[in-house]
Short mmCIF file of C-alpha atoms in Angstrom, two decimals:
data_model
loop_
_atom_site.label_atom_id
_atom_site.label_comp_id
_atom_site.label_asym_id
_atom_site.label_seq_id
_atom_site.Cartn_x
_atom_site.Cartn_y
_atom_site.Cartn_z
CA UNK E 1 -109.66 -29.04 55.85
CA UNK E 2 -112.81 -28.30 53.84
CA UNK E 3 -110.73 -28.14 50.63
CA UNK E 4 -109.26 -31.61 51.27
CA UNK E 5 -112.66 -33.09 52.10
CA UNK E 6 -114.08 -31.80 48.81
CA UNK E 7 -111.29 -33.44 46.79
CA UNK E 8 -111.06 -36.68 48.73
CA UNK E 9 -113.76 -38.61 46.82
CA UNK E 10 -112.23 -37.79 43.41
CA UNK E 11 -108.54 -37.91 44.32
CA UNK E 12 -106.76 -41.20 43.98
CA UNK E 13 -103.18 -42.28 44.24
CA UNK E 14 -101.61 -45.09 42.30
CA UNK E 15 -98.24 -46.58 43.19
CA UNK E 16 -95.51 -46.05 40.64
CA UNK E 17 -94.03 -49.20 39.17
CA UNK E 18 -90.67 -49.96 40.73
CA UNK E 19 -87.95 -49.42 38.15
CA UNK E 20 -85.10 -50.39 40.44
CA UNK E 21 -82.65 -52.86 38.87
CA UNK E 22 -83.02 -54.92 42.04
CA UNK E 23 -86.55 -55.76 40.87
CA UNK E 24 -85.64 -56.71 37.31
CA UNK E 25 -87.19 -60.18 37.56
CA UNK E 26 -90.79 -59.15 38.26
CA UNK E 27 -92.08 -59.25 34.69
CA UNK E 28 -90.65 -55.99 33.40
CA UNK E 29 -90.12 -55.84 29.66
CA UNK E 30 -87.34 -53.70 28.21
CA UNK E 31 -87.69 -52.46 24.63
CA UNK E 32 -84.33 -52.28 22.85
CA UNK E 33 -82.71 -52.26 19.42
CA UNK E 34 -79.71 -54.62 19.62
CA UNK E 35 -76.69 -53.13 17.86
CA UNK E 36 -73.38 -54.62 16.87
CA UNK E 37 -70.37 -52.84 15.44
CA UNK E 38 -66.79 -53.47 14.49
CA UNK E 39 -64.48 -51.78 12.00
CA UNK E 40 -66.53 -52.91 8.96
CA UNK E 41 -69.99 -53.76 10.27
CA UNK E 42 -72.61 -51.57 11.97
CA UNK E 43 -75.97 -53.35 12.20
CA UNK E 44 -79.16 -53.67 14.23
CA UNK E 45 -80.52 -57.20 14.71
CA UNK E 46 -84.00 -57.67 13.24
CA UNK E 47 -86.53 -60.52 13.19
CA UNK E 48 -88.58 -60.64 9.99
CA UNK E 49 -92.14 -61.94 9.51
CA UNK E 50 -90.90 -65.18 7.89
CA UNK E 51 -88.60 -65.93 10.85
CA UNK E 52 -85.34 -64.84 9.25
CA UNK E 53 -82.93 -62.97 11.50
CA UNK E 54 -80.56 -60.51 9.89
CA UNK E 55 -78.84 -57.18 10.37
CA UNK E 56 -80.16 -53.80 9.27
CA UNK E 57 -78.20 -50.58 8.90
CA UNK E 58 -81.05 -48.61 10.49
CA UNK E 59 -83.43 -49.03 13.40
CA UNK E 60 -86.88 -50.08 12.22
CA UNK E 61 -90.02 -51.78 13.58
CA UNK E 62 -88.48 -55.23 12.93
CA UNK E 63 -85.38 -54.42 15.00
CA UNK E 64 -87.31 -53.44 18.14
CA UNK E 65 -87.09 -56.31 20.63
CA UNK E 66 -88.87 -56.96 23.91
CA UNK E 67 -86.34 -58.28 26.41
CA UNK E 68 -87.69 -60.03 29.48
CA UNK E 69 -85.86 -61.81 32.29
CA UNK E 70 -87.08 -65.36 32.81
CA UNK E 71 -84.78 -65.98 35.78
CA UNK E 72 -81.64 -64.32 37.18
CA UNK E 73 -79.09 -63.93 34.38
CA UNK E 74 -81.36 -65.48 31.72
CA UNK E 75 -83.50 -63.53 29.25
CA UNK E 76 -85.77 -64.16 26.31
CA UNK E 77 -86.16 -61.76 23.37
CA UNK E 78 -89.21 -61.30 21.19
CA UNK E 79 -89.70 -59.13 18.13
CA UNK E 80 -92.15 -56.33 18.96
CA UNK E 81 -93.44 -56.23 15.35
CA UNK E 82 -93.49 -59.96 14.55
CA UNK E 83 -94.09 -61.49 18.02
CA UNK E 84 -91.46 -64.08 17.07
CA UNK E 85 -88.98 -65.24 19.70
CA UNK E 86 -85.27 -64.93 18.99
CA UNK E 87 -83.87 -68.46 19.12
CA UNK E 88 -80.61 -70.21 18.27
CA UNK E 89 -79.86 -73.68 16.90
CA UNK E 90 -77.16 -75.84 18.48
CA UNK E 91 -74.86 -74.80 15.60
CA UNK E 92 -75.30 -71.08 16.45
CA UNK E 93 -77.79 -70.10 13.72
CA UNK E 94 -80.30 -67.42 14.83
CA UNK E 95 -83.95 -67.65 13.81
CA UNK E 96 -87.33 -66.22 14.80
CA UNK E 97 -89.81 -68.74 16.15
CA UNK E 98 -93.54 -68.42 16.75
CA UNK E 99 -93.16 -70.93 19.59
CA UNK E 100 -91.09 -70.29 22.72
CA UNK E 101 -88.62 -73.00 23.73
CA UNK E 102 -86.49 -72.67 26.87
CA UNK E 103 -83.67 -74.62 25.27
CA UNK E 104 -83.53 -72.61 22.03
CA UNK E 105 -84.85 -69.19 23.06
CA UNK E 106 -83.22 -68.43 26.42
CA UNK E 107 -80.04 -66.36 26.42
CA UNK E 108 -77.57 -65.66 29.19
CA UNK E 109 -77.29 -61.94 29.97
CA UNK E 110 -74.15 -60.40 31.39
CA UNK E 111 -74.33 -56.82 32.59
CA UNK E 112 -71.12 -54.95 31.85
CA UNK E 113 -69.93 -51.74 33.45
CA UNK E 114 -69.69 -48.70 31.19
CA UNK E 115 -65.90 -48.79 31.01
CA UNK E 116 -65.94 -52.23 29.38
CA UNK E 117 -68.56 -51.18 26.82
CA UNK E 118 -66.49 -48.47 25.18
CA UNK E 119 -63.20 -48.79 23.37
CA UNK E 120 -60.74 -45.96 23.11
CA UNK E 121 -60.14 -44.83 19.55
CA UNK E 122 -56.81 -43.22 18.81
CA UNK E 123 -56.64 -40.69 15.99
#
């Protein structure tokens, strides 16, 4: 009891942030490198300082994106290096914008199970 009393004034407890997927809409930001691949192409999406969006063969500071849910099933993505938002024109052209627009910069997110994310390769 004396030991506890001596530590009580200096001991403090802080709650751990809840990382449960059930709480994904409380302001959490996920840091990810978005990757696409097919038989010929293997690229990471990157947002450059001038707002161009392109693919890079390697992960780099321009390909690191902050992904944040704005409402259930809808996310916005922002370049960690450039602070530009990933946006899309009505014709499907991607660009990096300094200004956030719900219409241009919100994307629908669909969570897939692991089995649908991998394709069997026959040798």
